[in-house]
Structures are given as structure tokens and as C-alpha cells.
CSV table of C-alpha atoms in Angstrom, one decimal:
chain,number,residue,atom,x,y,z
Q,83,UNK,CA,0.0,0.0,0.0
Q,84,UNK,CA,1.7,3.3,-1.0
Q,85,UNK,CA,1.1,6.7,0.4
Q,86,UNK,CA,0.9,10.2,-1.3
Q,87,UNK,CA,4.6,10.6,-1.2
Q,88,UNK,CA,5.3,7.3,-3.0
Q,89,UNK,CA,6.8,5.7,0.1
Q,90,UNK,CA,5.6,2.2,1.2
Q,91,UNK,CA,3.3,1.6,4.1
Q,92,UNK,CA,4.0,-1.3,6.4
Q,93,UNK,CA,2.2,-4.3,5.0
Q,94,UNK,CA,-0.9,-5.2,6.9
Q,95,UNK,CA,-1.1,-8.8,7.8
Q,96,UNK,CA,-4.3,-10.6,6.7
Q,97,UNK,CA,-4.5,-12.5,10.0
Q,98,UNK,CA,-6.8,-10.6,12.3
Q,99,UNK,CA,-6.3,-12.2,15.6
Q,100,UNK,CA,-7.5,-10.7,18.9
Q,101,UNK,CA,-5.0,-8.0,19.7
Q,102,UNK,CA,-5.3,-4.9,21.8
Q,103,UNK,CA,-3.8,-1.7,20.6
Q,104,UNK,CA,-3.3,1.5,22.4
Q,105,UNK,CA,-6.4,3.7,22.0
Q,106,UNK,CA,-6.1,6.1,19.1
Q,107,UNK,CA,-6.9,9.2,21.2
Q,108,UNK,CA,-3.9,8.4,23.4
Q,109,UNK,CA,-1.6,8.2,20.4
Q,110,UNK,CA,-3.1,11.4,19.0
Q,111,UNK,CA,-1.7,13.3,22.0
Q,112,UNK,CA,1.7,13.2,20.4
Q,113,UNK,CA,2.3,16.5,18.7
Q,114,UNK,CA,3.3,15.3,15.2
Q,115,UNK,CA,0.7,12.6,14.9
Q,116,UNK,CA,-2.1,14.8,16.2
Q,117,UNK,CA,-1.2,17.5,13.7
Q,118,UNK,CA,-1.2,14.9,10.9
Q,119,UNK,CA,-4.6,13.6,11.9
Q,120,UNK,CA,-6.1,17.1,12.0
Q,121,UNK,CA,-4.5,17.9,8.7
Q,122,UNK,CA,-5.9,14.8,6.9
Q,123,UNK,CA,-6.1,15.3,3.1
Q,124,UNK,CA,-3.0,17.5,2.9
Q,125,UNK,CA,-0.5,14.8,1.9
Q,126,UNK,CA,0.8,16.8,-1.0
Q,127,UNK,CA,1.7,19.8,1.2
Q,128,UNK,CA,5.4,20.5,0.4
Q,129,UNK,CA,5.9,21.7,4.0
Q,130,UNK,CA,5.6,18.1,5.4
Q,131,UNK,CA,8.9,16.5,5.9
Q,132,UNK,CA,9.7,12.9,5.0
Q,133,UNK,CA,9.8,12.0,8.7
Q,134,UNK,CA,6.3,13.5,9.2
Q,135,UNK,CA,5.0,11.7,6.1
Q,136,UNK,CA,6.3,8.4,7.4
Q,137,UNK,CA,4.8,9.0,10.8
Q,138,UNK,CA,1.4,9.8,9.1
Q,139,UNK,CA,1.5,6.6,7.0
Q,140,UNK,CA,2.2,4.5,10.1
Q,141,UNK,CA,-0.7,6.2,11.9
Q,142,UNK,CA,-3.1,5.4,9.0
Q,143,UNK,CA,-1.9,1.8,9.0
Q,144,UNK,CA,-2.6,1.5,12.7
Q,145,UNK,CA,-6.0,3.1,12.2
Q,146,UNK,CA,-6.9,0.6,9.5
Q,147,UNK,CA,-5.9,-2.3,11.8
Q,148,UNK,CA,-8.0,-0.9,14.6
Q,149,UNK,CA,-10.9,-0.4,12.3
Q,150,UNK,CA,-10.8,-4.1,11.4
Q,151,UNK,CA,-11.0,-4.9,15.2
Q,152,UNK,CA,-14.2,-3.2,15.6
Q,153,UNK,CA,-13.8,0.3,14.1
Q,154,UNK,CA,-12.1,1.7,17.2
Q,155,UNK,CA,-11.7,5.4,16.4
Q,156,UNK,CA,-11.1,8.7,18.2
Q,157,UNK,CA,-14.9,9.2,18.3
Q,158,UNK,CA,-16.7,6.2,19.9
Q,159,UNK,CA,-19.5,4.8,17.7
Q,160,UNK,CA,-23.0,6.2,18.7
Q,161,UNK,CA,-25.1,4.0,20.9
Q,162,UNK,CA,-28.0,2.1,19.3
Q,163,UNK,CA,-31.5,1.6,20.5
Q,164,UNK,CA,-33.2,-1.8,20.5
Q,165,UNK,CA,-35.8,-0.6,18.0
Q,166,UNK,CA,-33.1,0.6,15.6
Q,167,UNK,CA,-31.1,-2.6,15.9
Q,168,UNK,CA,-34.3,-4.7,15.3
Q,169,UNK,CA,-35.1,-2.6,12.3
Q,170,UNK,CA,-31.7,-3.6,10.9
Q,171,UNK,CA,-32.6,-7.3,11.1
Q,172,UNK,CA,-36.0,-6.7,9.6
Q,173,UNK,CA,-34.4,-5.0,6.6
Q,174,UNK,CA,-34.5,-7.2,3.4
Q,175,UNK,CA,-30.8,-6.5,2.9
Q,176,UNK,CA,-29.8,-7.7,6.4
Q,177,UNK,CA,-27.4,-10.7,6.2
Q,178,UNK,CA,-29.7,-13.1,8.0
Q,179,UNK,CA,-29.8,-16.9,7.7
Q,180,UNK,CA,-32.0,-18.5,5.1
Q,181,UNK,CA,-35.6,-19.5,5.7
Q,182,UNK,CA,-36.1,-21.0,9.1
Q,183,UNK,CA,-37.9,-24.3,9.5
Q,184,UNK,CA,-41.1,-24.1,11.5
Q,185,UNK,CA,-42.4,-26.8,13.7
Q,186,UNK,CA,-42.6,-30.2,11.9
Q,187,UNK,CA,-46.0,-31.6,10.8
Q,188,UNK,CA,-47.5,-33.5,13.7
Q,189,UNK,CA,-49.1,-36.9,13.5
Q,190,UNK,CA,-52.7,-37.8,14.4
Q,191,UNK,CA,-51.9,-38.6,18.1
Q,192,UNK,CA,-50.1,-35.2,18.6
Q,193,UNK,CA,-53.1,-33.4,17.1
Q,194,UNK,CA,-55.4,-35.3,19.4
Q,195,UNK,CA,-53.3,-34.5,22.5
Q,196,UNK,CA,-53.2,-30.9,21.5
Q,197,UNK,CA,-57.0,-30.8,21.3
Q,198,UNK,CA,-57.2,-32.4,24.7
Q,199,UNK,CA,-55.3,-29.6,26.3
Q,200,UNK,CA,-51.8,-29.3,24.7
Q,201,UNK,CA,-50.2,-26.0,23.8
Q,202,UNK,CA,-51.9,-24.1,21.0
Q,203,UNK,CA,-50.2,-23.4,17.7
Q,204,UNK,CA,-48.9,-19.9,17.0
Q,205,UNK,CA,-51.3,-17.8,15.0
Q,206,UNK,CA,-50.4,-17.4,11.3
Q,207,UNK,CA,-50.0,-13.7,11.5
Q,208,UNK,CA,-47.2,-14.2,14.1
Q,209,UNK,CA,-45.2,-16.8,12.3
Q,210,UNK,CA,-43.2,-14.2,10.4
Q,211,UNK,CA,-42.1,-12.6,13.6
Q,212,UNK,CA,-41.2,-16.1,14.9
Q,213,UNK,CA,-39.1,-16.7,11.8
Q,214,UNK,CA,-37.3,-13.4,12.3
Q,215,UNK,CA,-36.4,-14.4,15.9
Q,216,UNK,CA,-35.0,-17.7,14.8
Q,217,UNK,CA,-33.1,-16.1,11.9
Q,218,UNK,CA,-31.4,-13.7,14.3
Q,219,UNK,CA,-30.5,-16.7,16.4
Q,220,UNK,CA,-28.7,-18.1,13.3
Q,221,UNK,CA,-27.0,-14.8,12.4
Q,222,UNK,CA,-23.3,-14.7,13.5
Q,223,UNK,CA,-21.6,-11.6,14.9
Q,224,UNK,CA,-20.0,-9.9,11.9
Q,225,UNK,CA,-17.1,-7.4,12.3
Q,226,UNK,CA,-18.1,-5.8,9.0
Q,227,UNK,CA,-21.6,-5.0,10.1
Q,228,UNK,CA,-21.5,-1.6,11.8
Q,229,UNK,CA,-24.9,-2.2,13.6
Q,230,UNK,CA,-23.4,-5.4,15.2
Q,231,UNK,CA,-20.5,-3.3,16.5
Q,232,UNK,CA,-22.8,-0.6,17.8
Q,233,UNK,CA,-24.8,-3.3,19.7
Q,234,UNK,CA,-21.6,-4.5,21.4
Q,235,UNK,CA,-20.4,-1.0,22.3
Q,236,UNK,CA,-23.8,-0.1,23.7
Q,237,UNK,CA,-23.9,-3.2,25.9
Q,238,UNK,CA,-20.4,-2.4,27.2
Q,239,UNK,CA,-21.3,1.2,28.0
Q,240,UNK,CA,-24.5,0.4,29.8
Q,241,UNK,CA,-23.0,-2.2,32.0
Q,242,UNK,CA,-19.8,-0.3,32.8
Q,243,UNK,CA,-21.2,3.2,32.9
Q,244,UNK,CA,-18.5,4.1,30.4
Q,245,UNK,CA,-18.9,7.1,28.0
Q,246,UNK,CA,-16.2,5.9,25.6
Q,247,UNK,CA,-15.8,3.0,23.3
Q,248,UNK,CA,-13.7,-0.1,23.7
Q,249,UNK,CA,-11.7,-2.3,21.3
Q,250,UNK,CA,-13.4,-5.1,19.4
Q,251,UNK,CA,-11.2,-7.7,21.1
Q,252,UNK,CA,-9.7,-7.6,24.6
Q,253,UNK,CA,-9.9,-8.8,28.2
Q,254,UNK,CA,-12.6,-6.2,28.9
Q,255,UNK,CA,-15.1,-8.6,27.4
Q,256,UNK,CA,-14.0,-11.2,30.0
Q,257,UNK,CA,-14.9,-8.7,32.7
Q,258,UNK,CA,-18.4,-8.6,31.3
Q,259,UNK,CA,-18.7,-12.3,31.6
Q,260,UNK,CA,-17.7,-13.7,28.2
Q,261,UNK,CA,-15.2,-16.6,28.1
Q,262,UNK,CA,-12.5,-14.9,26.1
Q,263,UNK,CA,-11.4,-11.8,24.3
Q,264,UNK,CA,-14.0,-12.3,21.5
Q,265,UNK,CA,-17.7,-12.3,22.4
Q,266,UNK,CA,-18.6,-13.8,19.0
Q,267,UNK,CA,-17.2,-17.2,20.0
Q,268,UNK,CA,-19.7,-17.5,22.9
Q,269,UNK,CA,-22.8,-16.9,20.7
Q,270,UNK,CA,-23.1,-20.3,19.2
Q,271,UNK,CA,-26.7,-21.5,19.4
Q,272,UNK,CA,-28.1,-18.0,20.0
Q,273,UNK,CA,-26.3,-15.8,17.4
Q,274,UNK,CA,-27.2,-12.1,17.4
Q,275,UNK,CA,-30.4,-12.9,19.3
Q,276,UNK,CA,-28.1,-13.5,22.3
Q,277,UNK,CA,-26.7,-9.9,22.0
Q,278,UNK,CA,-30.1,-8.4,21.2
Q,279,UNK,CA,-31.6,-9.8,24.4
Q,280,UNK,CA,-28.8,-8.3,26.5
Q,281,UNK,CA,-29.3,-5.0,24.6
Q,282,UNK,CA,-33.0,-5.1,25.5
Q,283,UNK,CA,-32.1,-5.9,29.1
Q,284,UNK,CA,-29.7,-3.0,29.6
Q,285,UNK,CA,-31.8,-0.4,27.7
Q,286,UNK,CA,-35.4,-1.0,28.8
Q,287,UNK,CA,-36.2,1.4,31.6
Q,288,UNK,CA,-38.1,-1.3,33.4
Q,289,UNK,CA,-35.2,-3.7,33.6
Q,290,UNK,CA,-32.0,-1.6,33.5
Q,291,UNK,CA,-31.7,-1.4,37.3
Q,292,UNK,CA,-32.2,-5.1,37.5
Q,293,UNK,CA,-29.6,-5.8,34.9
Q,294,UNK,CA,-27.1,-3.7,36.7
Q,295,UNK,CA,-27.9,-5.4,40.1
Q,296,UNK,CA,-27.4,-8.8,38.5
Q,297,UNK,CA,-24.1,-7.6,36.9
Q,298,UNK,CA,-22.9,-6.3,40.2
Q,299,UNK,CA,-23.7,-9.7,41.8
Q,300,UNK,CA,-21.8,-11.4,39.1
Q,301,UNK,CA,-18.7,-9.5,40.2
Q,302,UNK,CA,-19.0,-10.6,43.8
Q,303,UNK,CA,-15.9,-12.0,45.5
Q,304,UNK,CA,-17.4,-15.5,46.2
Q,305,UNK,CA,-20.8,-15.5,44.4
Q,306,UNK,CA,-19.4,-14.4,41.1
Q,307,UNK,CA,-20.5,-15.8,37.8
Q,308,UNK,CA,-20.0,-15.0,34.1
Q,309,UNK,CA,-22.8,-12.5,33.4
Q,310,UNK,CA,-22.9,-12.7,29.6
Q,311,UNK,CA,-22.4,-16.5,29.4
Q,312,UNK,CA,-25.3,-16.9,31.8
Q,313,UNK,CA,-27.4,-14.5,29.7
Q,314,UNK,CA,-26.6,-16.5,26.5
Q,315,UNK,CA,-27.7,-19.7,28.3
Q,316,UNK,CA,-31.0,-18.0,29.2
Q,317,UNK,CA,-31.5,-17.0,25.6
Q,318,UNK,CA,-30.9,-20.5,24.5
Q,319,UNK,CA,-33.6,-21.8,26.9
Q,320,UNK,CA,-36.1,-19.2,25.6
Q,321,UNK,CA,-35.3,-20.1,22.0
Q,322,UNK,CA,-36.0,-23.8,22.8
Q,323,UNK,CA,-39.3,-22.9,24.5
Q,324,UNK,CA,-40.3,-21.0,21.4
Q,325,UNK,CA,-39.4,-23.9,19.1
Q,326,UNK,CA,-41.4,-26.3,21.2
Q,327,UNK,CA,-44.4,-23.9,21.1
Q,328,UNK,CA,-44.4,-23.5,24.9
Q,329,UNK,CA,-44.9,-19.8,24.4
Q,330,UNK,CA,-47.6,-19.8,21.7
Q,331,UNK,CA,-50.4,-19.2,24.2
Q,332,UNK,CA,-48.8,-16.1,25.6
Q,333,UNK,CA,-47.7,-14.9,22.2
Q,334,UNK,CA,-51.2,-15.3,20.8
Q,335,UNK,CA,-52.6,-13.5,23.9
Q,336,UNK,CA,-50.3,-10.5,23.5
Q,337,UNK,CA,-50.2,-10.6,19.7
Q,338,UNK,CA,-46.4,-10.5,19.6
Q,339,UNK,CA,-43.4,-12.8,19.7
Q,340,UNK,CA,-40.3,-10.6,20.3
Q,341,UNK,CA,-41.9,-8.8,23.3
Q,342,UNK,CA,-42.9,-12.0,24.9
Q,343,UNK,CA,-39.4,-13.5,24.4
Q,344,UNK,CA,-37.7,-10.4,25.8
Q,345,UNK,CA,-39.9,-10.3,28.9
Q,346,UNK,CA,-39.5,-14.0,29.5
Q,347,UNK,CA,-35.7,-13.6,29.2
Q,348,UNK,CA,-35.8,-10.8,31.8
Q,349,UNK,CA,-38.1,-12.9,34.1
Q,350,UNK,CA,-35.8,-15.9,33.9
Q,351,UNK,CA,-32.8,-13.7,34.7
Q,352,UNK,CA,-34.8,-12.3,37.7
Q,353,UNK,CA,-35.5,-15.9,38.8
Q,354,UNK,CA,-31.9,-16.8,38.5
Q,355,UNK,CA,-30.9,-13.7,40.5
Q,356,UNK,CA,-33.2,-14.6,43.3
Q,357,UNK,CA,-32.0,-18.2,43.4
Q,358,UNK,CA,-28.4,-17.1,43.4
Q,359,UNK,CA,-29.0,-14.6,46.3
Q,360,UNK,CA,-31.2,-16.9,48.4
Q,361,UNK,CA,-29.0,-20.0,48.1
Q,362,UNK,CA,-25.7,-18.2,48.1
Q,363,UNK,CA,-24.9,-19.6,44.7
Q,364,UNK,CA,-21.5,-20.1,43.2
Q,365,UNK,CA,-20.4,-21.1,39.7
Q,366,UNK,CA,-20.7,-24.7,40.9
Q,367,UNK,CA,-24.4,-24.2,41.2
Q,368,UNK,CA,-24.9,-22.8,37.7
Q,369,UNK,CA,-25.8,-26.1,36.1
Q,370,UNK,CA,-28.6,-26.9,38.6
Q,371,UNK,CA,-30.0,-23.4,38.5
Q,372,UNK,CA,-30.1,-23.4,34.7
Q,373,UNK,CA,-32.0,-26.7,34.8
Q,374,UNK,CA,-34.5,-25.2,37.1
Q,375,UNK,CA,-34.8,-22.2,34.9
Q,376,UNK,CA,-35.4,-24.4,31.8
Q,377,UNK,CA,-38.2,-26.3,33.6
Q,378,UNK,CA,-39.8,-23.1,34.8
Q,379,UNK,CA,-39.6,-21.5,31.4
Q,380,UNK,CA,-41.2,-24.4,29.6
Q,381,UNK,CA,-43.7,-25.4,32.2
Q,382,UNK,CA,-44.7,-22.1,33.8
Q,383,UNK,CA,-43.8,-19.2,31.6
Q,384,UNK,CA,-46.8,-17.2,32.7
Q,385,UNK,CA,-45.8,-17.5,36.3
Q,386,UNK,CA,-42.3,-16.2,35.5
Q,387,UNK,CA,-43.8,-13.3,33.6
Q,388,UNK,CA,-46.1,-12.4,36.5
Q,389,UNK,CA,-43.1,-12.3,38.8
Q,390,UNK,CA,-41.4,-9.8,36.5
Q,391,UNK,CA,-44.6,-7.7,36.4
Q,392,UNK,CA,-44.6,-7.7,40.2
Q,393,UNK,CA,-41.0,-6.7,40.4
Q,394,UNK,CA,-41.4,-3.9,37.9
Q,395,UNK,CA,-44.5,-2.6,39.6
Q,396,UNK,CA,-42.7,-2.5,42.9
Q,397,UNK,CA,-39.5,-0.9,41.5
Q,398,UNK,CA,-41.5,1.9,39.8
Q,399,UNK,CA,-43.4,2.9,43.0
Q,400,UNK,CA,-42.2,6.3,44.3
Q,401,UNK,CA,-40.3,6.0,47.6
Q,402,UNK,CA,-41.9,7.8,50.5
Q,403,UNK,CA,-40.7,8.3,54.1
Q,404,UNK,CA,-42.2,5.9,56.6
Q,405,UNK,CA,-45.2,7.2,58.6
Q,406,UNK,CA,-47.6,5.9,61.2
Q,407,UNK,CA,-50.3,5.6,58.5
Q,408,UNK,CA,-48.2,3.6,56.1
Q,409,UNK,CA,-49.7,0.3,55.1
Q,410,UNK,CA,-47.9,-2.9,55.6
Q,411,UNK,CA,-47.0,-4.7,52.4
Q,412,UNK,CA,-46.8,-8.5,52.4
Q,413,UNK,CA,-44.6,-10.5,49.9
Q,414,UNK,CA,-46.2,-13.4,48.1
Q,415,UNK,CA,-44.8,-16.8,48.2
Q,416,UNK,CA,-43.5,-16.5,44.7
Q,417,UNK,CA,-41.7,-13.3,45.5
Q,418,UNK,CA,-39.3,-14.1,48.4
Q,419,UNK,CA,-37.7,-11.1,50.2
Q,420,UNK,CA,-34.2,-10.6,49.1
Q,421,UNK,CA,-31.9,-7.9,50.5
Q,422,UNK,CA,-29.3,-6.6,48.1
Q,423,UNK,CA,-25.8,-5.7,49.3
Q,424,UNK,CA,-25.7,-2.0,49.9
Q,425,UNK,CA,-29.4,-1.7,49.1
Q,426,UNK,CA,-32.3,-2.1,51.5
Q,427,UNK,CA,-34.9,-2.3,48.8
Q,428,UNK,CA,-36.9,-5.5,48.5
Q,429,UNK,CA,-37.4,-7.2,45.2
């Protein structure tokens, strides 16, 4: 690759392995490099020395490498809303998987059992939304998709309260609860739906505080667990429940699929949070807790959703100072009292 002055740029290696570079803003604090960045497009200026030109070319080469690792740039990518991200996947040009197979044709005995009280079939007008969900679950994280990168960055900022961006690869993802420096390797089985549900969880005003409380618990000295890995497992459970038509009744009732899946995901995470706190869970308990969640999600999805509704209703109530006329509130059997560390609120 040759620059404006005819000199050769350092050859960029085709291998794009996880590698963390110094953030560009920090490099830009150097006088020469900062001047070159601000003066982009003036390569032909005869006042630029050969040394400055070489420094500029090295800067551009580094910027291109960082761009391939998630478009890290001096200006962080703008955050993205759940609605905007969903619109991207609804677009006909979105790189989604091919047509998703629906439930297989059932035999006479299955039809008879359904008529005798089995789960209903999803209404025809909702099947397109169901296919979109399952297509997102088959869509891999793609570095070349700017929307995918914005989803990652938004999740990072919401959980860490950071105002800046972060590199595409690095140990900061392990701090969020992924297994390695590349979140994409942990999305097998859930695809971009796994990230979309985290995005919903950390953006929805009803669940943001819950998401941050769960994330805080995941950082506990002894009760820690990988937040994002646990989230992906919950998404996998929700997908399976959808495939088995365990959620068709609720989807038909609410006339939506994605909204039901997101609420059920949040309700399952709330259930896990309560189990973890009440039983002083550790990573060794994760398997048994996930099995309990799978059973609850498939057998009693409406009960899980009601527990989320109760949590949201309680959390949205304005706090008021205690008085002699205050009413005593009792907690139902399905909503055990849990005291958060550093927080006396009841969930």
C-alpha cells in the first residue's frame, strides 16, 4: 500500500487475531501525529517533511488495523436503541440466515393430544415474527456489520457506565462475563439474538436497574458468575421454549413474539438472580440453577412473567418516608424477600 509521497506503508497482515492496541486518542496526544490527523487530506503539502509523512502513514496503517478490530476510532460509535437494531434485522438486505424451518408436521396422536389440552399453535400472523427471531439466532456476529459493533459497544457502555468506546477484542469482554477476548465465540446457538436480548435488558427502563444489580452480583468475591455467558444460556432456553411452542399461548394473547421473548428472558434472569442470592450460589451451582430455569420457562412461563410484572410494579413505585399511617405490604410466596448488598430495597 503506497502513500501520497510514494513511500511504502507497512504491509498489513491478513491474519486478524485478537490483539489490543493503544487507543487512538492516546496516540493522538503526540504533537506530530495529532497534527497529521487534524490535517488529513494534505499529503501533498510540500511543507511536510519525509519523517512526518512516514509517521502519518504509520498512523493510518494502525488506524486501519484498529478499524478491522471493531472500528475503534477517536470518536466512539454512537449508541444504538433496541428498535433501531431490530429494524436492521428486519431489513431485506440484512445478512440473516435462510428461511427457518417451522415446527414439523404433527401426527394424528399429537393433534389429538393438542385438542385435549396441549399448547396451541402460533397464529399465522405471528409466524413471520417467529421466523425473524429464529433467523437472528442463526446470524453470527460480523465485524463488517456496523450495527453489530454498535450493539456490542452499547452493551459495554450500559453495564460499565463508560462514556467511551472499547476495542473489538480484549480482556474487557471477560470482565463482562464472556469466556474470552472475542464475544462472538460465545454466541453459538443464539447468534445475534443473544446480544439483542442483552441489549434489551440494559436499555429498557423497566429492567435496566435489575440488569445492573445482576451484573454487580456477578462481580461478587465469592458468588461471582459470568454474566454474559449466563445470559446466553437463558436466551438458549427461551429459544428452545419458542421452538417447542411452549410460548404460543402467551404470544397469541399479546399478539407479539419478540416482546414475549424479551420479557420471559428478563423474568428468567430475575428468577436466577433470586435463586443465586437466596441460596448463596456459586459457579458450581450454575448447572442446577439453569436446569430449574429451563423447567420453569417451559412449564410455567406465565408464572415467570407475573413475577417480573410484580418486580417492575414495585420498583416503579415512588419511595416515601415511613409514617404511622403507612400500610404494611406483604410479599407473596413466589416473591421471596431478598436484601441486596448495599441496598435495603426489597425485590
